[in-house]
Backbone as JSON, one array per atom type, in Angstrom:
{
  "sequence": "MNDSCHRCIGLRHWVLSHPLMAFPLFYLGWAYLFWLPVLLSNESVWAFPNLLWFLIGGASPLFAGLGLAALTGGKAKVLDLIRRLVDWRRISGRWWLVILLFWLCLDLAMAGAAFWLGIADSPLDLNTSLFFNPGTLLFLVLLSFVFPAIEEIGLRGYYLDTLQHHFGPTTSGLVNGTAWAVWHAPFVWFPSYYANTTFNPELYWWLPMIVCQTLLMVQVYNRTSRSILAVLIFHGMMNFTGEWLRISPDMYPFMLTGNLLAAALLVLWWHRKKV",
  "N": [[0.59, -1.05, 0.19], [0.61, 1.96, -1.15], [2.06, 5.58, 0.8], [0.83, 7.62, -0.62], [-2.18, 6.12, -0.23], [-2.44, 5.12, 2.44], [-2.36, 7.88, 3.79], [-5.06, 8.46, 2.66], [-6.64, 6.91, 3.53], [-5.84, 7.32, 6.65], [-7.35, 9.77, 6.8], [-9.36, 9.76, 6.66], [-10.12, 7.98, 9.32], [-9.73, 9.48, 10.75], [-12.07, 12.02, 10.11], [-14.05, 10.33, 10.45], [-13.83, 9.82, 13.35], [-13.8, 12.66, 14.24], [-16.49, 13.71, 13.88], [-18.24, 16.56, 13.98], [-15.99, 18.37, 13.62], [-14.66, 17.95, 11.04], [-16.07, 19.23, 9.13], [-16.05, 22.06, 9.21], [-13.6, 22.29, 9.25], [-12.7, 21.85, 6.85], [-14.27, 23.77, 5.14], [-14.62, 26.38, 5.54], [-11.21, 26.23, 6.15], [-11.16, 26.39, 3.78], [-12.48, 28.4, 1.87], [-11.41, 30.42, 3.25], [-8.69, 30.45, 3.2], [-7.72, 30.35, 0.09], [-9.71, 33.38, -0.19], [-8.75, 35.26, 0.92], [-6.37, 36.52, -0.89], [-8.02, 38.08, -1.94], [-9.48, 39.85, 0.29], [-6.99, 41.09, 0.77], [-6.82, 42.79, -1.43], [-7.16, 45.75, -3.28], [-8.92, 45.76, -5.47], [-12.08, 45.53, -7.07], [-14.51, 42.63, -6.08], [-15.23, 41.11, -8.41], [-14.21, 41.81, -10.29], [-10.75, 39.99, -12.59], [-8.22, 38.89, -10.81], [-9.47, 38.68, -8.84], [-12.32, 37.9, -8.79], [-11.89, 34.89, -9.87], [-10.65, 33.31, -7.81], [-12.26, 34.22, -5.32], [-14.89, 32.78, -6.68], [-13.7, 30.42, -6.87], [-12.8, 30.06, -3.78], [-15.59, 29.54, -2.48], [-16.47, 27.94, -3.12], [-16.33, 25.96, -1.11], [-18.61, 25.07, 0.59], [-19.84, 23.46, -0.6], [-17.32, 21.74, -2.62], [-16.22, 20.93, 0.28], [-18.41, 19.63, 1.52], [-19.14, 17.32, -0.94], [-17.26, 16.15, -0.5], [-16.73, 15.44, 1.66], [-18.73, 13.84, 1.69], [-18.15, 11.64, -0.04], [-16.12, 10.23, 0.69], [-16.83, 9.08, 3.18], [-18.96, 7.53, 3.23], [-18.69, 6.79, 1.15], [-19.37, 6.69, -2.75], [-22.22, 5.82, -2.71], [-23.38, 7.42, -0.11], [-22.71, 10.37, -1.44], [-24.56, 10.23, -3.82], [-26.92, 10.05, -2.1], [-27.39, 12.78, -1.73], [-26.9, 14.18, -4.0], [-30.12, 12.64, -4.95], [-31.49, 14.95, -3.23], [-30.89, 16.9, -4.0], [-32.39, 17.1, -5.72], [-35.23, 15.93, -5.88], [-38.27, 17.22, -6.12], [-40.65, 15.74, -4.54], [-39.98, 15.1, -2.43], [-41.04, 17.38, -1.54], [-44.03, 18.71, 0.03], [-47.2, 20.28, -0.95], [-48.6, 22.1, 0.38], [-45.9, 22.68, 1.91], [-44.51, 23.67, -0.22], [-45.7, 26.11, -0.58], [-45.31, 27.79, 2.06], [-42.19, 27.96, 1.5], [-42.55, 29.64, -0.53], [-43.41, 31.66, 0.17], [-43.0, 32.58, 2.2], [-41.13, 34.11, 3.18], [-41.72, 36.61, 1.93], [-43.98, 37.38, 3.12], [-42.96, 37.47, 6.05], [-41.42, 40.08, 5.41], [-43.05, 42.2, 4.17], [-44.76, 42.2, 6.91], [-42.99, 43.27, 8.84], [-42.17, 45.78, 7.25], [-44.64, 46.87, 7.41], [-44.5, 46.82, 10.32], [-41.86, 48.09, 10.76], [-42.75, 51.14, 9.73], [-44.59, 51.7, 11.36], [-44.19, 52.3, 13.96], [-42.59, 54.2, 13.38], [-40.51, 53.68, 12.43], [-39.01, 53.33, 10.35], [-39.84, 55.34, 7.17], [-39.99, 54.75, 4.47], [-39.83, 51.88, 4.35], [-39.87, 50.41, 2.21], [-38.9, 50.09, -1.16], [-40.11, 49.14, -3.78], [-38.83, 47.06, -6.81], [-39.75, 47.87, -9.37], [-38.87, 47.6, -12.02], [-37.3, 45.51, -12.39], [-37.63, 42.91, -13.62], [-37.97, 43.63, -15.8], [-35.65, 44.67, -16.76], [-33.05, 42.47, -18.0], [-30.5, 41.82, -17.47], [-29.68, 43.02, -15.07], [-31.92, 41.38, -13.29], [-30.44, 38.62, -14.07], [-28.22, 38.87, -12.72], [-29.15, 38.91, -10.12], [-30.41, 36.51, -9.75], [-28.92, 34.29, -10.23], [-27.06, 35.56, -7.96], [-29.21, 35.03, -5.93], [-30.43, 32.14, -6.58], [-28.2, 30.55, -7.34], [-25.9, 30.71, -6.33], [-26.96, 30.12, -3.46], [-27.28, 27.3, -3.53], [-24.44, 26.03, -4.21], [-23.92, 26.47, -1.36], [-25.5, 24.81, 0.02], [-26.07, 22.43, -0.1], [-23.87, 21.07, 1.0], [-23.48, 22.56, 3.22], [-26.06, 22.25, 4.92], [-27.07, 19.74, 3.52], [-25.33, 17.73, 4.32], [-23.58, 18.46, 6.27], [-25.61, 19.1, 8.61], [-27.03, 17.35, 8.87], [-25.15, 15.52, 9.35], [-24.63, 16.97, 12.39], [-27.85, 16.92, 13.52], [-28.08, 13.6, 13.83], [-26.44, 13.98, 16.53], [-27.34, 15.84, 18.25], [-30.24, 17.87, 19.35], [-32.52, 19.91, 16.81], [-32.8, 21.94, 17.75], [-29.5, 22.83, 19.05], [-28.14, 22.1, 17.03], [-28.81, 23.63, 14.81], [-28.08, 25.53, 15.59], [-25.35, 26.21, 16.3], [-24.69, 25.46, 13.36], [-25.2, 27.08, 11.95], [-23.59, 29.35, 13.49], [-21.81, 28.57, 11.91], [-22.38, 29.0, 9.41], [-22.86, 31.3, 10.08], [-19.87, 32.21, 10.41], [-18.42, 31.89, 6.97], [-19.47, 34.26, 6.36], [-19.18, 36.04, 7.33], [-16.28, 37.02, 6.12], [-17.24, 39.01, 3.73], [-18.41, 41.62, 3.8], [-16.04, 42.35, 3.83], [-15.3, 42.65, 1.09], [-14.35, 43.98, -1.45], [-16.76, 45.5, -2.99], [-18.59, 44.18, -3.59], [-21.44, 44.04, -2.36], [-22.05, 46.09, -4.5], [-23.96, 46.06, -6.2], [-26.39, 45.95, -5.77], [-29.09, 46.44, -3.17], [-28.08, 46.36, -0.74], [-26.39, 46.3, 2.33], [-24.26, 45.11, 4.3], [-23.86, 44.84, 8.36], [-22.16, 43.47, 10.41], [-22.61, 42.9, 13.05], [-25.56, 42.9, 13.2], [-26.07, 40.95, 10.98], [-25.02, 38.61, 11.67], [-25.99, 37.91, 14.17], [-28.8, 37.13, 12.38], [-28.29, 35.13, 10.17], [-28.09, 33.27, 11.52], [-30.48, 32.63, 13.12], [-31.62, 33.05, 10.27], [-30.94, 29.98, 9.95], [-32.11, 28.86, 12.07], [-34.81, 28.65, 11.11], [-34.75, 27.18, 8.42], [-33.65, 25.01, 9.69], [-36.08, 23.71, 10.02], [-37.92, 24.1, 7.84], [-36.18, 21.9, 6.43], [-36.0, 19.35, 7.42], [-38.78, 18.71, 8.17], [-39.5, 18.98, 4.8], [-38.22, 16.01, 4.18], [-35.72, 15.98, 4.43], [-34.54, 17.51, 2.26], [-33.1, 18.86, 0.71], [-33.33, 20.41, -1.97], [-35.73, 22.07, -1.34], [-34.77, 23.68, 1.47], [-32.58, 25.35, -0.28], [-34.64, 26.16, -2.34], [-35.66, 28.14, -0.09], [-33.18, 29.0, 0.72], [-32.72, 30.57, -1.15], [-35.38, 32.35, -1.88], [-35.67, 34.39, 0.38], [-33.12, 35.79, -0.67], [-33.91, 36.77, -3.01], [-35.91, 38.12, -2.52], [-36.15, 40.08, -0.92], [-34.49, 42.24, -2.84], [-36.24, 42.85, -4.3], [-38.32, 43.49, -2.97], [-37.24, 45.44, -2.18], [-35.46, 46.73, 0.59], [-34.79, 48.77, 2.9], [-31.93, 50.09, 3.92], [-32.51, 51.41, 6.21], [-34.12, 49.39, 8.26], [-32.83, 47.17, 8.26], [-31.56, 46.73, 10.72], [-33.56, 46.32, 12.44], [-34.57, 44.1, 11.08], [-33.13, 42.2, 12.25], [-35.13, 41.74, 14.97], [-37.1, 40.61, 13.92], [-36.31, 38.46, 12.47], [-35.21, 37.32, 14.88], [-37.33, 36.14, 16.8], [-39.01, 35.25, 15.04], [-37.46, 32.57, 14.66], [-37.21, 32.42, 17.74], [-40.16, 31.54, 18.91], [-40.38, 29.06, 17.37], [-38.35, 27.73, 18.19], [-39.32, 27.18, 21.13], [-41.99, 25.99, 20.41], [-40.12, 23.68, 18.88], [-39.14, 22.69, 21.24], [-42.12, 22.79, 23.35], [-42.56, 20.62, 21.72], [-41.38, 18.14, 22.96], [-42.53, 17.34, 25.62]],
  "CA": [[-0.14, 0.36, -0.54], [1.37, 3.93, -1.22], [1.43, 6.19, 0.91], [-0.95, 8.39, -1.0], [-3.85, 5.64, 0.23], [-1.93, 5.22, 3.62], [-2.9, 9.18, 3.76], [-6.59, 8.82, 2.8], [-7.71, 5.91, 5.04], [-5.64, 7.93, 7.7], [-8.19, 11.09, 6.81], [-11.4, 8.96, 6.59], [-10.24, 7.63, 10.27], [-10.23, 11.09, 11.07], [-13.11, 12.43, 9.57], [-15.01, 9.51, 10.87], [-13.56, 10.04, 14.56], [-14.2, 13.83, 14.39], [-17.32, 14.11, 12.58], [-18.54, 17.47, 14.38], [-15.02, 19.16, 13.29], [-14.11, 18.22, 9.77], [-16.85, 19.67, 8.01], [-16.74, 23.57, 9.32], [-12.39, 22.79, 8.89], [-12.81, 22.06, 5.47], [-15.65, 24.28, 4.89], [-13.36, 27.2, 6.61], [-10.53, 26.64, 5.68], [-10.25, 26.62, 2.08], [-12.95, 29.28, 1.38], [-10.26, 31.9, 4.12], [-7.31, 30.52, 1.93], [-8.91, 31.68, -1.43], [-10.46, 35.09, -0.04], [-6.86, 36.15, 1.87], [-5.78, 37.74, -1.54], [-9.06, 39.22, -2.08], [-9.23, 40.53, 1.02], [-6.15, 42.01, 1.04], [-6.14, 43.9, -3.03], [-8.49, 47.25, -3.65], [-9.35, 45.69, -6.25], [-13.72, 44.65, -6.7], [-14.25, 41.58, -5.79], [-15.56, 41.14, -9.4], [-12.4, 41.74, -11.2], [-10.25, 38.96, -12.44], [-8.15, 37.82, -10.82], [-10.39, 38.33, -7.57], [-12.87, 37.06, -9.05], [-11.02, 33.93, -9.63], [-10.65, 33.93, -6.01], [-13.9, 34.52, -4.83], [-14.98, 31.83, -6.67], [-12.92, 29.26, -5.95], [-12.97, 29.95, -2.12], [-16.69, 29.98, -2.17], [-17.28, 26.74, -3.6], [-16.0, 25.0, -0.34], [-19.67, 24.01, 1.3], [-19.6, 22.21, -2.06], [-16.35, 20.67, -1.98], [-16.22, 19.92, 1.69], [-20.0, 18.47, 1.42], [-19.48, 15.92, -1.26], [-15.38, 15.1, -0.56], [-16.07, 14.1, 2.81], [-19.69, 12.41, 1.36], [-17.41, 10.47, -0.54], [-14.85, 9.5, 1.62], [-17.13, 9.42, 4.6], [-19.86, 7.05, 2.86], [-18.74, 6.84, -0.51], [-20.35, 6.83, -3.9], [-23.44, 6.35, -1.85], [-23.42, 8.87, -0.02], [-22.98, 11.63, -2.65], [-25.79, 9.95, -4.84], [-28.07, 10.56, -1.56], [-27.2, 14.28, -1.62], [-27.52, 14.01, -5.78], [-31.68, 12.91, -5.03], [-32.64, 14.98, -1.87], [-30.83, 17.86, -4.37], [-33.11, 16.81, -6.96], [-36.24, 15.31, -5.48], [-39.41, 18.14, -5.77], [-41.9, 15.65, -4.64], [-40.33, 15.8, -0.97], [-41.5, 18.92, -0.74], [-45.58, 18.81, -0.04], [-48.23, 21.33, -1.65], [-48.36, 22.71, 2.52], [-44.26, 23.35, 2.14], [-44.09, 24.47, -1.13], [-46.21, 27.63, -0.04], [-44.03, 28.4, 3.24], [-40.99, 28.03, 0.79], [-41.92, 30.8, -1.71], [-44.21, 33.48, 0.82], [-42.14, 32.99, 3.96], [-40.03, 35.9, 3.3], [-42.74, 37.71, 1.55], [-45.17, 37.66, 4.48], [-42.19, 38.13, 7.46], [-40.75, 41.42, 5.94], [-43.69, 43.33, 4.51], [-45.06, 42.07, 7.73], [-41.69, 43.86, 9.58], [-42.14, 46.83, 6.61], [-45.66, 47.72, 8.47], [-44.07, 47.64, 11.56], [-41.0, 49.91, 11.07], [-43.86, 52.15, 9.55], [-46.35, 52.58, 12.57], [-43.69, 52.57, 15.46], [-41.76, 55.61, 12.6], [-38.0, 53.02, 12.02], [-38.53, 53.85, 8.78], [-40.56, 56.38, 6.61], [-39.64, 53.89, 3.58], [-39.34, 50.22, 5.04], [-39.77, 49.45, 1.04], [-39.33, 50.3, -2.54], [-40.24, 47.97, -4.58], [-37.58, 47.36, -7.99], [-41.03, 46.79, -10.12], [-37.95, 47.39, -13.61], [-36.46, 44.21, -12.33], [-38.05, 42.03, -14.24], [-37.67, 44.05, -17.4], [-34.1, 44.73, -16.65], [-32.99, 41.46, -18.54], [-29.17, 41.59, -17.07], [-29.74, 42.57, -12.99], [-32.5, 40.85, -13.39], [-30.46, 37.36, -14.32], [-27.8, 38.87, -11.71], [-30.07, 38.75, -8.42], [-30.84, 35.32, -9.82], [-27.47, 34.09, -9.86], [-26.81, 35.49, -6.46], [-30.45, 34.31, -5.04], [-30.3, 31.26, -6.68], [-26.89, 29.37, -8.0], [-24.93, 30.39, -5.13], [-26.76, 29.4, -1.85], [-27.42, 25.86, -4.71], [-23.39, 25.73, -4.12], [-24.65, 26.42, -0.27], [-26.94, 23.89, 0.84], [-25.12, 20.67, -0.61], [-23.22, 20.46, 1.69], [-23.83, 23.23, 4.5], [-27.46, 21.65, 5.43], [-27.42, 18.78, 3.12], [-23.88, 16.83, 4.77], [-23.08, 19.23, 7.68], [-27.02, 19.37, 8.99], [-27.15, 16.0, 8.34], [-23.78, 15.07, 10.74], [-25.15, 17.66, 13.41], [-28.15, 16.22, 14.12], [-26.9, 12.36, 14.55], [-25.82, 13.58, 17.18], [-27.79, 16.54, 18.05], [-31.21, 18.32, 18.67], [-31.86, 20.65, 16.13], [-32.08, 23.61, 17.73], [-28.16, 22.74, 19.28], [-28.13, 21.78, 14.79], [-29.11, 24.96, 14.05], [-27.26, 27.13, 16.21], [-24.12, 25.21, 15.17], [-24.69, 24.67, 11.8], [-25.87, 28.78, 11.78], [-22.62, 29.89, 13.59], [-20.4, 28.47, 11.28], [-22.18, 29.61, 8.05], [-22.24, 32.8, 9.77], [-18.55, 32.8, 9.94], [-18.33, 31.76, 6.56], [-19.83, 35.12, 5.44], [-18.45, 36.97, 7.81], [-15.84, 38.43, 5.4], [-18.38, 39.47, 2.4], [-18.31, 42.72, 5.03], [-15.45, 43.44, 2.96], [-14.89, 42.0, 0.21], [-14.67, 45.22, -2.47], [-17.89, 45.76, -3.95], [-19.31, 42.68, -3.91], [-22.79, 44.26, -2.74], [-21.84, 47.15, -5.36], [-25.67, 46.28, -7.37], [-28.09, 45.45, -4.48], [-29.57, 47.21, -1.59], [-27.92, 45.14, 1.14], [-25.48, 46.44, 3.0], [-24.79, 44.18, 6.13], [-23.01, 44.45, 8.96], [-21.54, 42.18, 11.37], [-23.14, 43.09, 14.25], [-26.57, 42.29, 12.88], [-25.84, 40.25, 10.16], [-24.66, 37.26, 11.96], [-26.72, 37.18, 14.86], [-30.02, 37.42, 11.41], [-27.55, 34.15, 9.65], [-28.07, 31.95, 12.75], [-31.72, 32.67, 13.31], [-32.51, 32.18, 9.59], [-30.8, 28.78, 10.09], [-33.08, 27.62, 12.36], [-35.63, 28.2, 10.08], [-33.63, 26.66, 7.52], [-33.43, 23.2, 10.11], [-37.88, 23.22, 10.49], [-38.27, 23.32, 6.42], [-35.1, 21.17, 5.96], [-36.99, 18.51, 8.46], [-40.57, 19.0, 7.68], [-39.44, 18.37, 3.68], [-37.84, 15.04, 4.39], [-34.15, 15.95, 4.63], [-34.7, 17.47, 1.55], [-31.52, 20.2, 0.18], [-34.08, 21.81, -2.64], [-35.69, 23.01, -0.61], [-33.52, 24.7, 1.87], [-32.01, 25.68, -1.8], [-34.95, 27.77, -2.76], [-36.38, 29.02, 1.04], [-32.55, 31.03, 0.87], [-32.65, 31.93, -3.05], [-36.38, 33.23, -1.95], [-35.3, 34.87, 1.42], [-32.46, 36.59, -0.75], [-34.42, 36.67, -4.47], [-37.18, 38.96, -1.75], [-35.59, 40.73, -0.04], [-34.03, 42.81, -3.65], [-36.98, 42.68, -5.35], [-38.89, 44.69, -2.16], [-35.79, 46.56, -2.04], [-36.1, 46.77, 1.59], [-34.28, 50.44, 3.31], [-31.33, 49.87, 4.76], [-32.56, 51.32, 8.04], [-35.3, 48.58, 8.29], [-32.52, 45.58, 8.87], [-31.15, 46.09, 12.4], [-35.07, 46.18, 12.85], [-35.24, 42.75, 10.65], [-32.38, 40.82, 13.15], [-35.95, 41.54, 15.82], [-38.52, 39.55, 12.83], [-35.49, 36.83, 12.74], [-35.15, 36.4, 16.16], [-38.86, 36.55, 17.01], [-39.81, 33.94, 14.56], [-36.51, 31.43, 15.34], [-37.18, 31.96, 19.22], [-40.78, 30.5, 18.68], [-40.16, 28.19, 16.75], [-37.45, 26.91, 19.15], [-40.42, 26.94, 21.65], [-42.6, 24.41, 19.85], [-39.56, 22.4, 19.85], [-39.17, 22.23, 22.46], [-43.09, 22.46, 23.22], [-43.02, 19.06, 21.41], [-41.22, 17.07, 24.01], [-42.78, 17.87, 27.05]],
  "C": [[0.53, 1.21, 0.23], [1.18, 4.38, 0.2], [0.46, 7.28, 1.0], [-2.55, 7.34, 0.09], [-3.18, 5.41, 2.29], [-3.05, 6.79, 4.06], [-4.34, 9.02, 3.79], [-7.17, 7.74, 4.16], [-6.84, 6.57, 6.03], [-6.91, 9.13, 8.28], [-9.43, 10.64, 6.7], [-11.48, 8.44, 8.01], [-10.48, 9.12, 10.41], [-11.11, 11.71, 11.68], [-14.16, 11.59, 10.35], [-14.9, 9.53, 12.66], [-14.1, 11.23, 15.47], [-14.71, 14.1, 13.43], [-17.84, 15.48, 12.37], [-17.46, 18.53, 13.55], [-14.61, 19.32, 12.67], [-14.59, 19.57, 8.94], [-16.12, 21.63, 7.95], [-14.82, 23.54, 9.18], [-11.84, 22.96, 7.77], [-13.35, 23.47, 5.21], [-14.97, 25.45, 4.97], [-12.57, 27.77, 6.08], [-9.93, 26.64, 4.39], [-11.51, 27.78, 1.43], [-11.81, 30.24, 2.11], [-9.15, 31.63, 3.3], [-7.61, 31.29, 0.9], [-9.24, 32.94, -0.96], [-8.87, 35.76, 0.06], [-7.01, 36.88, 1.16], [-7.02, 38.94, -2.01], [-9.56, 41.17, -1.41], [-8.35, 41.66, 0.72], [-5.09, 42.97, -0.69], [-7.43, 44.67, -2.36], [-8.99, 46.71, -4.7], [-10.42, 45.28, -6.22], [-13.05, 43.05, -6.7], [-14.65, 40.66, -7.42], [-15.11, 41.15, -10.9], [-11.19, 40.74, -11.54], [-8.73, 40.0, -11.9], [-8.99, 37.05, -9.66], [-11.29, 37.78, -7.86], [-13.19, 35.03, -9.41], [-11.11, 33.37, -8.31], [-11.35, 33.15, -5.18], [-14.67, 33.08, -5.0], [-14.71, 30.18, -6.4], [-12.97, 28.83, -4.34], [-15.1, 29.7, -2.39], [-17.16, 28.93, -3.18], [-17.51, 25.6, -2.68], [-17.17, 24.53, 0.71], [-20.02, 23.52, 0.33], [-18.79, 21.29, -2.33], [-16.26, 20.09, -0.95], [-17.59, 19.06, 1.43], [-20.03, 16.99, 0.19], [-18.23, 15.12, -1.55], [-15.85, 14.21, 1.22], [-17.59, 12.65, 2.79], [-18.65, 11.3, 1.18], [-16.39, 9.57, -0.22], [-15.75, 8.79, 3.09], [-18.46, 7.76, 3.98], [-20.25, 6.45, 1.25], [-19.5, 6.98, -1.62], [-22.49, 6.81, -3.47], [-24.02, 6.66, -1.83], [-23.99, 10.23, -0.8], [-23.5, 11.44, -3.84], [-26.9, 10.04, -4.24], [-28.11, 12.38, -1.8], [-27.61, 14.69, -3.02], [-29.25, 14.35, -6.15], [-32.03, 13.89, -4.37], [-32.03, 16.95, -2.13], [-31.45, 18.07, -5.61], [-34.24, 17.25, -7.06], [-37.17, 15.95, -5.21], [-40.49, 17.47, -4.42], [-41.64, 15.24, -2.98], [-40.45, 16.44, -0.34], [-43.49, 19.06, -0.73], [-46.2, 20.1, -0.69], [-47.7, 23.07, -0.19], [-46.28, 23.8, 2.05], [-43.81, 24.12, 1.05], [-44.82, 26.14, -0.83], [-45.47, 27.99, 0.51], [-43.17, 28.62, 1.92], [-41.02, 29.09, -0.48], [-42.98, 31.94, -1.48], [-43.66, 33.18, 1.78], [-41.82, 34.5, 3.59], [-40.42, 36.81, 2.78], [-43.06, 38.38, 3.27], [-44.12, 38.38, 5.69], [-41.44, 39.62, 6.42], [-41.6, 41.99, 5.02], [-45.07, 42.98, 5.58], [-43.82, 43.46, 8.15], [-41.8, 45.89, 8.87], [-42.99, 47.61, 7.53], [-45.56, 48.23, 9.79], [-43.56, 48.57, 11.87], [-41.49, 50.87, 10.74], [-44.7, 52.96, 10.86], [-45.57, 52.89, 13.22], [-42.77, 53.49, 14.27], [-40.33, 55.09, 12.75], [-38.25, 53.79, 11.07], [-39.44, 54.61, 8.68], [-40.95, 55.54, 5.04], [-39.34, 53.24, 3.64], [-39.15, 49.7, 2.95], [-39.64, 50.56, -0.15], [-39.5, 49.61, -4.05], [-40.27, 48.24, -5.9], [-38.4, 46.63, -8.38], [-40.33, 46.52, -11.76], [-37.21, 46.03, -13.23], [-36.65, 43.69, -13.04], [-38.47, 42.35, -15.55], [-36.65, 44.46, -17.73], [-33.58, 43.55, -17.01], [-31.46, 40.38, -17.43], [-29.21, 41.43, -15.63], [-30.43, 42.0, -13.18], [-31.31, 38.44, -13.05], [-28.93, 37.34, -13.18], [-28.38, 38.29, -10.43], [-30.27, 37.0, -8.24], [-29.75, 34.26, -9.49], [-27.05, 33.94, -8.2], [-28.37, 34.92, -5.47], [-30.41, 33.09, -4.69], [-29.1, 29.88, -6.45], [-26.16, 29.12, -6.62], [-25.01, 29.51, -4.14], [-26.97, 27.64, -2.62], [-25.96, 25.37, -4.1], [-22.78, 25.11, -2.31], [-24.78, 24.98, 0.09], [-26.45, 22.71, 0.47], [-24.99, 20.32, 0.53], [-22.64, 20.93, 3.41], [-25.11, 22.13, 5.43], [-27.53, 19.72, 4.43], [-26.48, 17.03, 3.87], [-24.12, 17.46, 6.03], [-24.79, 18.56, 9.34], [-27.68, 18.01, 9.71], [-26.48, 14.76, 9.7], [-24.31, 15.82, 12.2], [-26.37, 16.94, 14.28], [-28.58, 14.81, 14.06], [-27.04, 12.29, 16.01], [-26.31, 14.68, 18.38], [-28.86, 17.09, 18.26], [-31.35, 19.04, 18.05], [-32.31, 21.97, 16.03], [-30.54, 23.93, 18.56], [-27.75, 22.91, 17.91], [-28.24, 22.44, 14.3], [-28.12, 25.79, 14.03], [-25.45, 26.49, 15.94], [-23.33, 25.61, 14.0], [-24.54, 26.71, 11.51], [-24.5, 29.79, 12.1], [-21.39, 29.25, 12.46], [-20.32, 28.67, 9.15], [-22.0, 31.37, 8.29], [-20.43, 33.61, 10.21], [-17.71, 32.62, 9.06], [-18.84, 33.16, 5.83], [-19.75, 35.74, 5.67], [-17.53, 37.99, 6.47], [-16.57, 39.22, 3.77], [-18.34, 41.0, 2.39], [-17.49, 43.58, 3.52], [-14.95, 43.39, 1.72], [-14.85, 43.48, -0.74], [-15.98, 45.44, -3.61], [-18.95, 44.88, -4.48], [-20.51, 43.13, -3.36], [-23.01, 45.67, -3.92], [-23.72, 46.95, -6.39], [-26.75, 45.7, -6.5], [-28.09, 46.0, -3.24], [-28.57, 46.81, -0.34], [-26.53, 45.97, 1.5], [-25.12, 46.53, 4.62], [-23.44, 45.3, 7.3], [-22.64, 43.85, 9.8], [-23.03, 41.36, 13.02], [-24.79, 42.69, 14.41], [-27.06, 41.23, 12.01], [-25.84, 39.07, 10.52], [-25.56, 36.73, 12.27], [-28.13, 35.94, 13.27], [-29.67, 35.68, 10.8], [-28.27, 33.32, 10.86], [-29.31, 31.88, 12.87], [-32.42, 32.39, 12.2], [-32.19, 31.07, 9.0], [-31.49, 28.16, 11.06], [-34.01, 27.93, 11.62], [-35.5, 27.13, 9.39], [-34.39, 25.46, 8.12], [-35.24, 22.41, 9.84], [-38.31, 22.67, 8.53], [-37.41, 22.33, 5.64], [-35.79, 19.38, 6.42], [-38.31, 17.96, 7.68], [-40.68, 18.12, 6.03], [-38.53, 17.04, 3.65], [-36.62, 14.74, 3.49], [-34.08, 17.33, 3.0], [-33.54, 19.27, 0.59], [-32.48, 20.94, -1.11], [-34.9, 22.38, -2.25], [-35.42, 24.49, 0.44], [-33.37, 25.76, 0.76], [-33.2, 27.24, -1.41], [-36.17, 28.8, -1.31], [-34.84, 29.71, 1.09], [-32.43, 31.24, -0.3], [-34.31, 33.09, -3.11], [-36.05, 34.47, -0.82], [-34.21, 36.88, 0.21], [-32.98, 37.31, -2.14], [-35.33, 38.33, -3.27], [-36.94, 39.68, -1.6], [-34.76, 42.51, -1.63], [-34.96, 43.48, -4.36], [-37.71, 44.07, -3.87], [-38.46, 46.02, -1.81], [-35.87, 46.88, -0.28], [-34.89, 47.57, 2.27], [-33.25, 49.23, 4.24], [-31.38, 50.37, 6.41], [-33.6, 50.17, 8.24], [-34.01, 47.6, 8.59], [-31.78, 45.46, 9.92], [-32.14, 46.07, 13.02], [-34.97, 44.5, 12.47], [-34.76, 41.78, 11.41], [-33.73, 40.33, 13.62], [-37.41, 40.33, 15.15], [-37.53, 38.42, 13.07], [-35.21, 36.23, 14.24], [-36.73, 35.92, 16.88], [-39.41, 35.3, 16.28], [-39.0, 32.47, 14.94], [-37.48, 30.75, 16.82], [-39.0, 31.06, 18.99], [-41.22, 29.65, 17.99], [-38.87, 26.96, 18.28], [-38.66, 26.73, 20.58], [-41.45, 25.98, 21.1], [-41.4, 24.15, 19.15], [-39.85, 21.46, 20.94], [-41.02, 21.39, 23.7], [-43.41, 20.33, 22.88], [-42.05, 18.13, 22.04], [-41.29, 16.27, 25.06], [-43.76, 17.03, 26.76]]
}
C-alpha cells in the first residue's frame, strides 16, 4: 500500500472520529485560504483575478460536502445528496407555499411594523423595473439561487445531517448557523461585492440574523424529508425577495427583531413537542 493510500485511510479515520469538526475545518479553511488575496486587494471582487479566487473559495461548502460524503460513505452517500437536491416530490404542497411565500410575508409584516413604529418612513422601495432588465435580473437570480445551491449541498445536506445525528434541531441549527455566519463574515470586506444590490450588511446584526435564519431552515429541511432542494429555494427566496422589495438600509437592524422572534417561537415549539 503506497503513501497516498495510507494518507487517505488516515484522513477517513480522522473524519469519522471527529464528525462535528471535520466539515467546518474544511469548509472554512478552504474558503479563507482563497479569499485572503481578495481581502488584501483594493480591486473589485468582480475583477480578475479576484473573481477567480472568490469563486474557488466560495465553492468550499460544495467541495467539503461532496468530498466528506465520498470519504465517509462513498458513492452511495454522494448520490443521496444529489437525489435530495433534485427530488421535488419530497416537498408537499403546503410546504411549497411556505417556502415561496414565507419571506415575502415576513418582510411585508416587518415593513408595516417599522412604518407604524416610526423606524422608517419608506421601509420598502419596490423594484418594479427588475423584471424588465434582463442583465440585473440574471445577476440577482444567480446571486439568489445558484450560489445558495453550492452552499446548501454541503452546509445543510451534509453537515446538518451530521449534527442531527448527535444533537436535537435547536443545537444543530445553532452550530450550523454559527459556521455559516463565520463563512459569511468576510463578505462585508470584499470590495464592491454588494455594489449592484441594496444590501449593505454590518456584522453586529447580520451574523445573528444568519443564525436565526438557519433555525428556520432546519424546520424546512426536517419537514420536507431532508430536502436540499427545499432549503435551497427557501434560501434563494430570502435573497431575491429582499432585493425585489428593496428593503431600506434603515430597516435591516430592525429585521433582526423579526428573525429573532420567528426563531424563538420555533425553538419554543420544538421544545413543547418534547414535553
